[in-house]
Tab-separated table of C-alpha atoms and ligand atoms in Angstrom:
chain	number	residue	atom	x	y	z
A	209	UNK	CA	13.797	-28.481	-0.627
A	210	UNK	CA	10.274	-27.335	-1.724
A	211	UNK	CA	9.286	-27.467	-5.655
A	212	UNK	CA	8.278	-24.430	-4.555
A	213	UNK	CA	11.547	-22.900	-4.018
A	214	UNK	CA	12.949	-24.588	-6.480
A	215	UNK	CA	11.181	-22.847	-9.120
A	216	UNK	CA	11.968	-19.486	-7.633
A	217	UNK	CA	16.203	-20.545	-7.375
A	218	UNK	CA	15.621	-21.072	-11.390
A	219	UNK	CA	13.630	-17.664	-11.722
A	220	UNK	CA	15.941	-15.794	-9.466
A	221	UNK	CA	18.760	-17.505	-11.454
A	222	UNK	CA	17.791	-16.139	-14.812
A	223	UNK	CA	17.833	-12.868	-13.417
A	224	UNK	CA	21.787	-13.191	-12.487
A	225	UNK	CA	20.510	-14.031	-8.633
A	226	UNK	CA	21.553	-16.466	-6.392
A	227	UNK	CA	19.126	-17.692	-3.631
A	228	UNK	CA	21.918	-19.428	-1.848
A	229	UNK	CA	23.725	-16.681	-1.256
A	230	UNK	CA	20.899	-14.400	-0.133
A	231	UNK	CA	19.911	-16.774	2.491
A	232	UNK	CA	23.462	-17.321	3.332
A	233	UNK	CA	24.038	-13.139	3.612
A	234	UNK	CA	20.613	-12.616	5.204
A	235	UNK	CA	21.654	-15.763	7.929
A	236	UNK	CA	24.667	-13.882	9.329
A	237	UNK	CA	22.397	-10.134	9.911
A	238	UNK	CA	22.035	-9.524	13.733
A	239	UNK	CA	19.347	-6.944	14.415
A	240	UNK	CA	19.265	-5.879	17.605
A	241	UNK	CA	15.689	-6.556	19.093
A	242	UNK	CA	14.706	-3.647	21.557
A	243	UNK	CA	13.869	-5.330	24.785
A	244	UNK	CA	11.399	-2.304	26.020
A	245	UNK	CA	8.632	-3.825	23.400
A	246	UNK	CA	8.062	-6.254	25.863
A	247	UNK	CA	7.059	-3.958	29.072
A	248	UNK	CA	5.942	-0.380	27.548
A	249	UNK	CA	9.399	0.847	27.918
A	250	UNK	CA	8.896	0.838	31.801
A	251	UNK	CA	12.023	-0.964	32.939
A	252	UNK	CA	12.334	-2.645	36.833
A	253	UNK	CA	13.175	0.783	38.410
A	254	UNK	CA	9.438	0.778	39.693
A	255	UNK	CA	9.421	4.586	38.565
A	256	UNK	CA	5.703	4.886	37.638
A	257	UNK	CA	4.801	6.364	34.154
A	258	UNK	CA	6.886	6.794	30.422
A	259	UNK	CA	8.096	10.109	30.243
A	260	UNK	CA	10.460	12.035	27.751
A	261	UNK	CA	7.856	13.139	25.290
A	262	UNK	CA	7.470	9.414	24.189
A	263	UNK	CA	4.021	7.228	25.088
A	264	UNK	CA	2.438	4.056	24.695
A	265	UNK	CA	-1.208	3.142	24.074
A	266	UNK	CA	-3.086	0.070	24.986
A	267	UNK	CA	-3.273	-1.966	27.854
A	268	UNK	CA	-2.868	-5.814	26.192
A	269	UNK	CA	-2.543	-7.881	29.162
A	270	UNK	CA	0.617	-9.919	29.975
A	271	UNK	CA	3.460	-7.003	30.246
A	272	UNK	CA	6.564	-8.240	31.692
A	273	UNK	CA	7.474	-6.886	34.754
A	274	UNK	CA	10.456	-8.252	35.812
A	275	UNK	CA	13.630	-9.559	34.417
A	276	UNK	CA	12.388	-13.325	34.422
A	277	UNK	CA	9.390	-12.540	32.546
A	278	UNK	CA	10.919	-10.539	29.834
A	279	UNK	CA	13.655	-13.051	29.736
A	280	UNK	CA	11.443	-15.471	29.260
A	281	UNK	CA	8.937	-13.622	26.437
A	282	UNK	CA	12.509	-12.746	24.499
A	283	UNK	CA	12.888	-16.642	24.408
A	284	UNK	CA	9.807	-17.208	23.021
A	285	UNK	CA	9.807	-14.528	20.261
A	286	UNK	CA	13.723	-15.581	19.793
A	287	UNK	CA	12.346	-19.069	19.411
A	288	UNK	CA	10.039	-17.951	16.275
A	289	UNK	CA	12.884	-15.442	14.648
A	290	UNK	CA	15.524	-16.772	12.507
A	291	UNK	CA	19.000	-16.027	13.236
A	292	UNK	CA	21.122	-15.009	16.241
A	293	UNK	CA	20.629	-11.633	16.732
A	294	UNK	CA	21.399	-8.945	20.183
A	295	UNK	CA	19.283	-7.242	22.680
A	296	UNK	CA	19.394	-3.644	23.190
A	297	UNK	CA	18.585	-2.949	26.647
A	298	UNK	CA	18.366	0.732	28.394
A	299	UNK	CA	19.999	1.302	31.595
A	300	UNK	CA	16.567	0.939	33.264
A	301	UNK	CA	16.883	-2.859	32.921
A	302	UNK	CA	19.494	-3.177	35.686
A	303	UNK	CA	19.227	-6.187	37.735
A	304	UNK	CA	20.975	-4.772	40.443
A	305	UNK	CA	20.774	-6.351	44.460
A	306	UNK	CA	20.835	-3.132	45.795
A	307	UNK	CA	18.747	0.435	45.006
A	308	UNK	CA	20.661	1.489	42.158
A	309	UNK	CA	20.800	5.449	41.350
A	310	UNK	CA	21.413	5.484	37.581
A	311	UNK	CA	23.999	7.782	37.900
A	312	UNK	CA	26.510	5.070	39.667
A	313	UNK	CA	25.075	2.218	37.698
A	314	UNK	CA	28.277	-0.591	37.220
A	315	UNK	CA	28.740	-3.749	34.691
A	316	UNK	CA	27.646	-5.686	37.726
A	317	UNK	CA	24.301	-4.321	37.992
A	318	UNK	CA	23.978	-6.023	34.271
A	319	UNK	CA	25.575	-9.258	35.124
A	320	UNK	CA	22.693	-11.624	34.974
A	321	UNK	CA	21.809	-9.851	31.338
A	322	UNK	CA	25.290	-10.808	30.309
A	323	UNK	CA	24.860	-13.896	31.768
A	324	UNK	CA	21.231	-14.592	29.611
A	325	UNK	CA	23.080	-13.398	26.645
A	326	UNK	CA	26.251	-15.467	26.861
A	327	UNK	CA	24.212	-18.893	27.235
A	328	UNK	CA	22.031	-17.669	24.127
A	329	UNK	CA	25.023	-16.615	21.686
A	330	UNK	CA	23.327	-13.151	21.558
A	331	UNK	CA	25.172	-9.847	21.733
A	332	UNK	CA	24.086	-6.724	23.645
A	333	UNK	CA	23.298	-3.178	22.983
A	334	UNK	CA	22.705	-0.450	25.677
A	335	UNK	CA	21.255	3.410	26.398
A	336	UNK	CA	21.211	5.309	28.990
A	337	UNK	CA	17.854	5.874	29.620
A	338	UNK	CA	17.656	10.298	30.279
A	339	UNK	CA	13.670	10.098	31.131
A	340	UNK	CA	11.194	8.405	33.746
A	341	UNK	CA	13.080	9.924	36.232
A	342	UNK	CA	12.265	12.306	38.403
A	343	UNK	CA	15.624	14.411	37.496
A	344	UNK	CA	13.954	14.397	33.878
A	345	UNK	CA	10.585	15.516	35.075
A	346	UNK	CA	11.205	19.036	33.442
A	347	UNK	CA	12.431	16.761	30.046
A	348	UNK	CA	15.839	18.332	30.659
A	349	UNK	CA	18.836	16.457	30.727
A	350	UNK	CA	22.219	17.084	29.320
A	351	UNK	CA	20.835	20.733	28.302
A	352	UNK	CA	19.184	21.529	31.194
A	353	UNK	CA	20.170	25.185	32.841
A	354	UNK	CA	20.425	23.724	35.795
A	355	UNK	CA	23.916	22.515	36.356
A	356	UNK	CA	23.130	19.557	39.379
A	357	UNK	CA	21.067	17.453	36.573
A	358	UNK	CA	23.592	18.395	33.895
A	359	UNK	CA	25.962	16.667	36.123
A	360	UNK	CA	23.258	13.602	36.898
A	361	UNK	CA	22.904	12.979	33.624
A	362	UNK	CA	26.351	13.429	32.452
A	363	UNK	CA	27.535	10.691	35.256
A	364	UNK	CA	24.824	8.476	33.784
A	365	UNK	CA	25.862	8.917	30.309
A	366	UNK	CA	29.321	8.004	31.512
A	367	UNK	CA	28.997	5.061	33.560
A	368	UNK	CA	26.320	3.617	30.372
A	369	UNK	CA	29.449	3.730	28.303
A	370	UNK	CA	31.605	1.677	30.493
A	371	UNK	CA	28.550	-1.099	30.742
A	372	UNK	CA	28.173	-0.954	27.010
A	373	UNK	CA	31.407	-1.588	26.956
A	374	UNK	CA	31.205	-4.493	29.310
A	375	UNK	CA	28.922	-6.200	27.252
A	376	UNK	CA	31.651	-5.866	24.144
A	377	UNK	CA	34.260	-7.216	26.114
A	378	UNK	CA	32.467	-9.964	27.351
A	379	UNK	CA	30.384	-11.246	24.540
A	380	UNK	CA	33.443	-11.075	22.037
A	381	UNK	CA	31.030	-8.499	19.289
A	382	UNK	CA	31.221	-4.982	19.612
A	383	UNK	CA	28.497	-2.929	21.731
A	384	UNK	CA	26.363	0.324	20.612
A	385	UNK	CA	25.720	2.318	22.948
A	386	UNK	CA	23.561	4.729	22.112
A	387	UNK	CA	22.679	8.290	23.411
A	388	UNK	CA	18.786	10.083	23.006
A	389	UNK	CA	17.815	12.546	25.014
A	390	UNK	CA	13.992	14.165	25.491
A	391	UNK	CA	15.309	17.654	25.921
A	392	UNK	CA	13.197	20.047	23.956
A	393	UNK	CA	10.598	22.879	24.431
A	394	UNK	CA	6.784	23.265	24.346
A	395	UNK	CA	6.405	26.833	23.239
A	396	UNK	CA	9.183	28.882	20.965
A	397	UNK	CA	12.208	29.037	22.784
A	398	UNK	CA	13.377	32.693	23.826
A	399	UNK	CA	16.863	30.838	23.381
A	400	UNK	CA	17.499	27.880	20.973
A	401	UNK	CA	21.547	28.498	21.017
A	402	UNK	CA	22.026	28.540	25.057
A	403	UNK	CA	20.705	24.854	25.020
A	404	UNK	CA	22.813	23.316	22.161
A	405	UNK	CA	25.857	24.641	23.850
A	406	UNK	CA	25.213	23.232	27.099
A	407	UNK	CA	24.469	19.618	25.207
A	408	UNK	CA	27.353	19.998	23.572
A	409	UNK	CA	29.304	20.610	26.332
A	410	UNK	CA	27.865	17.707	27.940
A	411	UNK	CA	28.319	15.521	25.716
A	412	UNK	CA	32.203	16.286	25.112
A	413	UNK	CA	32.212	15.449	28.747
A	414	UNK	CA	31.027	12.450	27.964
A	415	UNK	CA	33.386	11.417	25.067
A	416	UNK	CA	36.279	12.537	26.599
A	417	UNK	CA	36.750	8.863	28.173
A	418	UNK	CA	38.663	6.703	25.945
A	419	UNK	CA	37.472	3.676	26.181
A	420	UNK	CA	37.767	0.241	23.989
A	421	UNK	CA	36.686	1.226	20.425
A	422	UNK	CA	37.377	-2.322	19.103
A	423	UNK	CA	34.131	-3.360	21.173
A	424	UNK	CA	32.561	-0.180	22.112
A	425	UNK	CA	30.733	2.051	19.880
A	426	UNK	CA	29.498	5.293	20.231
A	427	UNK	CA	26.006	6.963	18.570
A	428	UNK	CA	23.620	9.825	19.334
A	429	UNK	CA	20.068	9.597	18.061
A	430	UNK	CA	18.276	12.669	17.246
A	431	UNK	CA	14.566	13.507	16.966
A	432	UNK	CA	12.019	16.526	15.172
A	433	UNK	CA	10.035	17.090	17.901
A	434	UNK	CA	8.617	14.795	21.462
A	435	UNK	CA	4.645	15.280	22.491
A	436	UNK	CA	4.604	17.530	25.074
A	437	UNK	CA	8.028	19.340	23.287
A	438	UNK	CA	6.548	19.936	19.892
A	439	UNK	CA	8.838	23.555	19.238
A	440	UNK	CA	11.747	22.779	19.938
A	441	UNK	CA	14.597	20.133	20.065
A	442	UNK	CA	17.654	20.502	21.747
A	443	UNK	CA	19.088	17.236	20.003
A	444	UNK	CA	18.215	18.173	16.221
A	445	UNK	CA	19.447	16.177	13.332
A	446	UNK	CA	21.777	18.982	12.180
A	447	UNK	CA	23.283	19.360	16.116
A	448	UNK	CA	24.086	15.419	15.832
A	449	UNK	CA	24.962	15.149	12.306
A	450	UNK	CA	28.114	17.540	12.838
A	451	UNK	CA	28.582	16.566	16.364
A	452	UNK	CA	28.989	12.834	15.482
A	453	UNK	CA	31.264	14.060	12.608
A	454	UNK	CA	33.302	16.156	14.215
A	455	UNK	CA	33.953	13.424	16.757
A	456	UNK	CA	33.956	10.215	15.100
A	457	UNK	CA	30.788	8.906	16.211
A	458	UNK	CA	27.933	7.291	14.765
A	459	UNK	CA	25.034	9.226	13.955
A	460	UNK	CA	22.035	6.606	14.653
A	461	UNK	CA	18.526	7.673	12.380
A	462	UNK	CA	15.169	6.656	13.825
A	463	UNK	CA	12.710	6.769	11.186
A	464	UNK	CA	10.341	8.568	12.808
A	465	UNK	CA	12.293	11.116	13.759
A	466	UNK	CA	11.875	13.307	10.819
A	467	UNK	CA	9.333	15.238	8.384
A	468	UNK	CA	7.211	12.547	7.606
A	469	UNK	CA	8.224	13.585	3.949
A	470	UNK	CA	11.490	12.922	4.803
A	471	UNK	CA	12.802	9.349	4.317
A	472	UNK	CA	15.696	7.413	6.094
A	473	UNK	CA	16.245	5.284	2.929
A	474	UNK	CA	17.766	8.210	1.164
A	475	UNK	CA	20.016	9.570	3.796
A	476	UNK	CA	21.751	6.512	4.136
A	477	UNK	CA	23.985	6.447	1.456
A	478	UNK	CA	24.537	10.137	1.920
A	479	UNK	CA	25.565	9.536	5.641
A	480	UNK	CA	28.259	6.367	4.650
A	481	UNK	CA	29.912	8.292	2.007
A	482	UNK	CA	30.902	10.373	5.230
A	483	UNK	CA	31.473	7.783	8.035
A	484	UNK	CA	32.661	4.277	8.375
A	485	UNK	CA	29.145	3.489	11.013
A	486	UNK	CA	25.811	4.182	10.722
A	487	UNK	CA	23.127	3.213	13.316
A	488	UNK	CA	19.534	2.764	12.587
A	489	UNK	CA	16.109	2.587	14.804
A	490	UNK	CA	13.604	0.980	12.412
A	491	UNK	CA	10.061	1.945	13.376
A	492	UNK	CA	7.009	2.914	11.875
A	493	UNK	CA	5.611	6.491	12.037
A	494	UNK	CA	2.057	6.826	11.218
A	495	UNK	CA	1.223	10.027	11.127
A	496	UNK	CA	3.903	11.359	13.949
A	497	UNK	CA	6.195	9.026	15.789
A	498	UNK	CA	4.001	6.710	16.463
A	499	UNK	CA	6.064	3.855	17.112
A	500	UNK	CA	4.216	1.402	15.543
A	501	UNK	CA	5.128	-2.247	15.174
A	502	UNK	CA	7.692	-2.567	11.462
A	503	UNK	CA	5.808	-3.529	8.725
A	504	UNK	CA	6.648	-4.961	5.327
A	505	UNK	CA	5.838	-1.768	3.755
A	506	UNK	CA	7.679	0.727	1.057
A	507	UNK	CA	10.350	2.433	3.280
A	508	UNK	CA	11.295	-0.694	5.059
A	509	UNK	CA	12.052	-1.874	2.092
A	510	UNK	CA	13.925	0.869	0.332
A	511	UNK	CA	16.212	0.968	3.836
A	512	UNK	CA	17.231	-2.322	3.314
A	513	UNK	CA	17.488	-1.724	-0.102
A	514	UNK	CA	19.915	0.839	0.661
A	515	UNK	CA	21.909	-0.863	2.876
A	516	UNK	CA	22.507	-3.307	0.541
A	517	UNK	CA	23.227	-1.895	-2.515
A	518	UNK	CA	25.927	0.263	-0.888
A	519	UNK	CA	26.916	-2.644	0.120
A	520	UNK	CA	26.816	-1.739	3.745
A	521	UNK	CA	25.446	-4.648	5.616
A	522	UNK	CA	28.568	-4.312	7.779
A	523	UNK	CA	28.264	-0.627	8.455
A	524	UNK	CA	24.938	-0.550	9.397
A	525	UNK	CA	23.971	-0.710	12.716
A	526	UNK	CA	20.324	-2.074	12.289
A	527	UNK	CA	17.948	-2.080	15.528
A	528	UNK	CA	14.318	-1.913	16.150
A	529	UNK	CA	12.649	1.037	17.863
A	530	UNK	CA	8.288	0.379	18.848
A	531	UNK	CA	6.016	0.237	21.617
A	532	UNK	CA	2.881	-1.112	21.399
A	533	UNK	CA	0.728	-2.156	24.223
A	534	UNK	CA	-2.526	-2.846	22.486
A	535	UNK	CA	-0.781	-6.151	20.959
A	536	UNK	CA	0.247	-9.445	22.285
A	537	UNK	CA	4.200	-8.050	22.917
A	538	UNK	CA	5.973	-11.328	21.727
A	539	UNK	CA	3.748	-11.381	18.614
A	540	UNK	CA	4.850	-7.697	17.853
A	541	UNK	CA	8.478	-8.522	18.643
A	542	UNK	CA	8.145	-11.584	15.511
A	543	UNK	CA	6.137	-9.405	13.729
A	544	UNK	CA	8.786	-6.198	13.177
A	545	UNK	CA	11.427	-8.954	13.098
A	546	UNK	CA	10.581	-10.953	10.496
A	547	UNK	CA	9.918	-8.090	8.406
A	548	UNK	CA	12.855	-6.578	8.639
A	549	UNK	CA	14.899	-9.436	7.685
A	550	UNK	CA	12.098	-10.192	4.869
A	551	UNK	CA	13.171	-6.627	3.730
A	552	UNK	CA	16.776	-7.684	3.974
A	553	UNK	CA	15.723	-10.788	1.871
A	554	UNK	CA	14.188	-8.802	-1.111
A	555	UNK	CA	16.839	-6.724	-1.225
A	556	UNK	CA	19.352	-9.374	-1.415
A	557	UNK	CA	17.178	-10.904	-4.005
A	558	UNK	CA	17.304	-7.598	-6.385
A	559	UNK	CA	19.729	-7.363	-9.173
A	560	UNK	CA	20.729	-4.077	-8.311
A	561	UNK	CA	23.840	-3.670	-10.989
A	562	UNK	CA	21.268	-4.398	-13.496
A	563	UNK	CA	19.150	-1.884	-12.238
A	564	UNK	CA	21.602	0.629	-12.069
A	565	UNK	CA	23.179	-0.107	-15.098
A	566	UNK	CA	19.325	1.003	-16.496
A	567	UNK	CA	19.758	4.084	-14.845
A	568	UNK	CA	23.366	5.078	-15.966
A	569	UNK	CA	22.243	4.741	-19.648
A	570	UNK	CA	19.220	6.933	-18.993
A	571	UNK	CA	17.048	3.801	-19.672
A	572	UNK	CA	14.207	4.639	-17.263
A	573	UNK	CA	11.709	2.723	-19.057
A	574	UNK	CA	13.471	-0.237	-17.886
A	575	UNK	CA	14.095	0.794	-15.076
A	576	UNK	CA	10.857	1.134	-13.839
A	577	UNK	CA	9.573	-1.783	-15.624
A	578	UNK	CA	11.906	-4.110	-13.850
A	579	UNK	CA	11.411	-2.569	-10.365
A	580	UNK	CA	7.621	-3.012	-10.982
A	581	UNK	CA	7.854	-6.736	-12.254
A	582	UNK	CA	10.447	-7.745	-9.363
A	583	UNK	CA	7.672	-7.094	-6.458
A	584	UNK	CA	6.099	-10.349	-8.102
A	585	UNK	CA	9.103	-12.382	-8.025
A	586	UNK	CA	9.026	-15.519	-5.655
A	587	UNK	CA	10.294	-14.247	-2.824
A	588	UNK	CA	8.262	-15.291	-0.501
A	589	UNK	CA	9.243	-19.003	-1.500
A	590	UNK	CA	13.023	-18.038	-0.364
A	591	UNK	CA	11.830	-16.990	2.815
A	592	UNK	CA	9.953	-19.741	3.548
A	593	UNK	CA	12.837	-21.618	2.564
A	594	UNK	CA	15.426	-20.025	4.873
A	595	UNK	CA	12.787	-19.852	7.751
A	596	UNK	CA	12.811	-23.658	7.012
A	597	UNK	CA	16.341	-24.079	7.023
A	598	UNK	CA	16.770	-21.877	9.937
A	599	UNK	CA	14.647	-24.682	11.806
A	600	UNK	CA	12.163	-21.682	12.681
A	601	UNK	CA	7.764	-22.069	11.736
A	602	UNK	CA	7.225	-21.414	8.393
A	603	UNK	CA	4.706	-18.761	7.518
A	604	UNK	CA	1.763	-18.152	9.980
A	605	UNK	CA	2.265	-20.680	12.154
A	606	UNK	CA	4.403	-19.303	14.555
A	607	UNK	CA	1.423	-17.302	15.617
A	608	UNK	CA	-0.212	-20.703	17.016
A	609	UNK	CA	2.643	-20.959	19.506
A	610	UNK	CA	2.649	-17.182	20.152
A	611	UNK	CA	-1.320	-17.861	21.348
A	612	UNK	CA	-0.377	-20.967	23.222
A	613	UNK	CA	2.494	-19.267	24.830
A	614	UNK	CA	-0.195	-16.267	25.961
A	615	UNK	CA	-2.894	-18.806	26.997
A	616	UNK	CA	-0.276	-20.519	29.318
A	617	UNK	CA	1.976	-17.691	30.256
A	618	UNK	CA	1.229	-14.055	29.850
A	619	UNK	CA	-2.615	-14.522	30.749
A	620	UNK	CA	-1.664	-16.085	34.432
A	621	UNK	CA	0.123	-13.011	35.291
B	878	LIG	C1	12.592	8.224	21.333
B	878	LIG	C2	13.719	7.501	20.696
B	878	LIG	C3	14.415	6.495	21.548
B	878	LIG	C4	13.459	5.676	22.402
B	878	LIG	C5	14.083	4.488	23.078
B	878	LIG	C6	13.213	3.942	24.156
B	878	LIG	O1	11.872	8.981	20.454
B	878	LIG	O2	13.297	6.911	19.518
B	878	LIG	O3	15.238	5.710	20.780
B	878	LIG	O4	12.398	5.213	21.621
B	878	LIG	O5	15.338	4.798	23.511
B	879	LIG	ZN1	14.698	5.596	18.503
């Protein structure tokens, strides 16, 4: 045990905190780590170009582009993350033996991702994946007018839910599956009603499988507006918010999916007040939805904040949701990782009753004092600490390996 942590157990302690049990909390958090970081959201289907109103930029050598190769640059950011966490893979991962049309995708065509994530202890998350496809060219899926890709994509949607539910089954911890659509309009829309019914008819099509709740479960993820679709959205936050209500799903909130005014942190204890689940994509939106790589930075924080102070860790659903091809991919993996859990760690290091209990008796003096002096509390010793304990680098120097890794690996391809 470091003096240095030491000191910062005693200073955490006088505060009513204890260390111990943050790390001990924070140690049994699975994020789910998106697996398209590590190939530009391309998948193995071969299908060309990203489409759906979603992009990356940057062309930082070493992309994975195959199922070995990402395998094998998930083991090496795994290797640098503390914690067993899950993958969340889209159905554009398959590792099928035979040409697989996504609309007749089976568990089997998953089998060897099962496989990687039953010798790792890692659970698995899944989407359908409605774009890249030349029955999405249009970036019409589940709303289109036409009703031959409505039916596509509807088949797709269904068969994703049996794999996600695969993955539950066999892993022994639940699976999200999670639905998000392009769909959406370039100019005003003559029509925006015509749309949301056919989606919604869709999507009851969908639902109206019963499958395994005790290891399946459901979410749709909705969006503002997708480049290319900046008018419209078929899949609004309203249309989702009641839909997943109505129905007893989850309703999964990307946070760059909004008004960039608008922040995640403060919907989230609005949302659980109302359902049991929440999901979360945890991104960064600079600007627009940017997708860049998580960062320590104020709404992180407040999120997992949130989430912890309703006491919701749970509930909550947390993923990650970037692309960034102008990095070294396994570097931003660790990178959005780490600081997600470091936001977990703050937040499990915050005497929140106290802080409320400011609130409640209108002291907002104290309040804010104590919210200002607690961003210069020690942890940053804990963490070092539990990355320590966790038998994972402390600090920087994980980032050695990450550049030995890319001299010997991802440069040769
Ligand atoms: C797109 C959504 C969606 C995708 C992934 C690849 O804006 O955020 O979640 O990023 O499914
Ligand atoms: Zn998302």
């Amino acid at each position: 045990m470091s003096t240095c942590y030491e000191s910062a157990r005693e200073l955490y302690a006088a505060l009513g905190v204890d260390t111990e049990k943050a790390m001990e909390q924070l140690s049994g958090v699975k994020i789910s780590l998106h697996c398209w970081q590590g190939d530009d959201v391309l998948g193995f289907e071969n299908t060309g170009s990203l489409s759906g109103g979603i992009a990356t930029t940057g062309n930082y050598p070493g992309r994975a582009r195959n199922f070995d190769e990402l395998t094998a640059d998930l083991d090496e950011a795994l290797k640098l993350i503390p914690g067993r966490h899950k993958i969340n893979l889209h159905a554009s991962y398959s590792v099928a033996d035979r040409p697989v049309e996504r609309n007749s995708l089976i568990p089997a065509d998953f089998s060897a991702w099962v496989d990687y994530a039953k010798d790792r202890g890692l659970g698995l998350d899944f989407n359908p994946t409605l774009f890249s496809h030349p029955m999405a060219e249009d970036s019409l899926t589940l709303s289109s007018p036409d009703p031959a890709k409505r039916r596509y994509w509807i088949d797709h949607c269904k068969c994703s839910r049996k794999i996600a539910e695969s993955f539950g089954k066999a892993l022994g911890q639940p699976a999200l599956d999670n639905i998000w659509i392009p769909d959406g309009y370039k100019e005003v829309p003559a029509d925006r009603l015509g749309p949301r019914m056919r989606l919604k008819e869709s999507l009851d099509e969908i639902f109206s499988e019963k499958l395994d709740g005790s290891v399946l479960y459901d979410s749709v993820e909705s969006k503002v507006f997708g480049l290319g679709l900046e008018a419209y959205t078929v899949g609004s936050h309203e249309f989702y918010m009641n839909y997943a209500a109505k129905n007893g799903l989850l309703c999964l909130l990307d946070n760059g999916h909004y008004h960039p005014t608008e922040m995640v942190s403060d919907k989230i204890p609005a949302m659980l007040l109302f359902s049991e689940k929440l999901a979360l994509h945890v991104t960064r939106p600079m600007r627009w939805d940017s997708d860049h790589v998580v960062r320590f930075d104020d709404e992180v924080r407040e999120i997992a904040a949130e989430i912890v102070r309703c006491g919701a860790l749970d509930r909550v659903f947390i993923g990650l949701d970037y692309f960034d091809a102008s990095l070294n991919r396994v570097a931003a993996w660790v990178i959005g990782m780490r600081n997600m859990q470091k936001a977990l760690l703050t937040a499990l290091l915050t005497p929140h009753a106290r802080l409320k209990s400011y609130q409640d008796e209108g002291d907002f003096t104290s309040m804010l004092a104590m919210q200002e002096e607690l961003k210069f509390y020690p942890f940053a010793a804990v963490w070092d600490e539990f990355c320590e304990r966790q038998g994972v680098p402390v600090r920087e120097s994980w980032l050695a390996e990450v550049r030995r890794y890319e001299k010997d690996v991802l440069l040769k391809r």
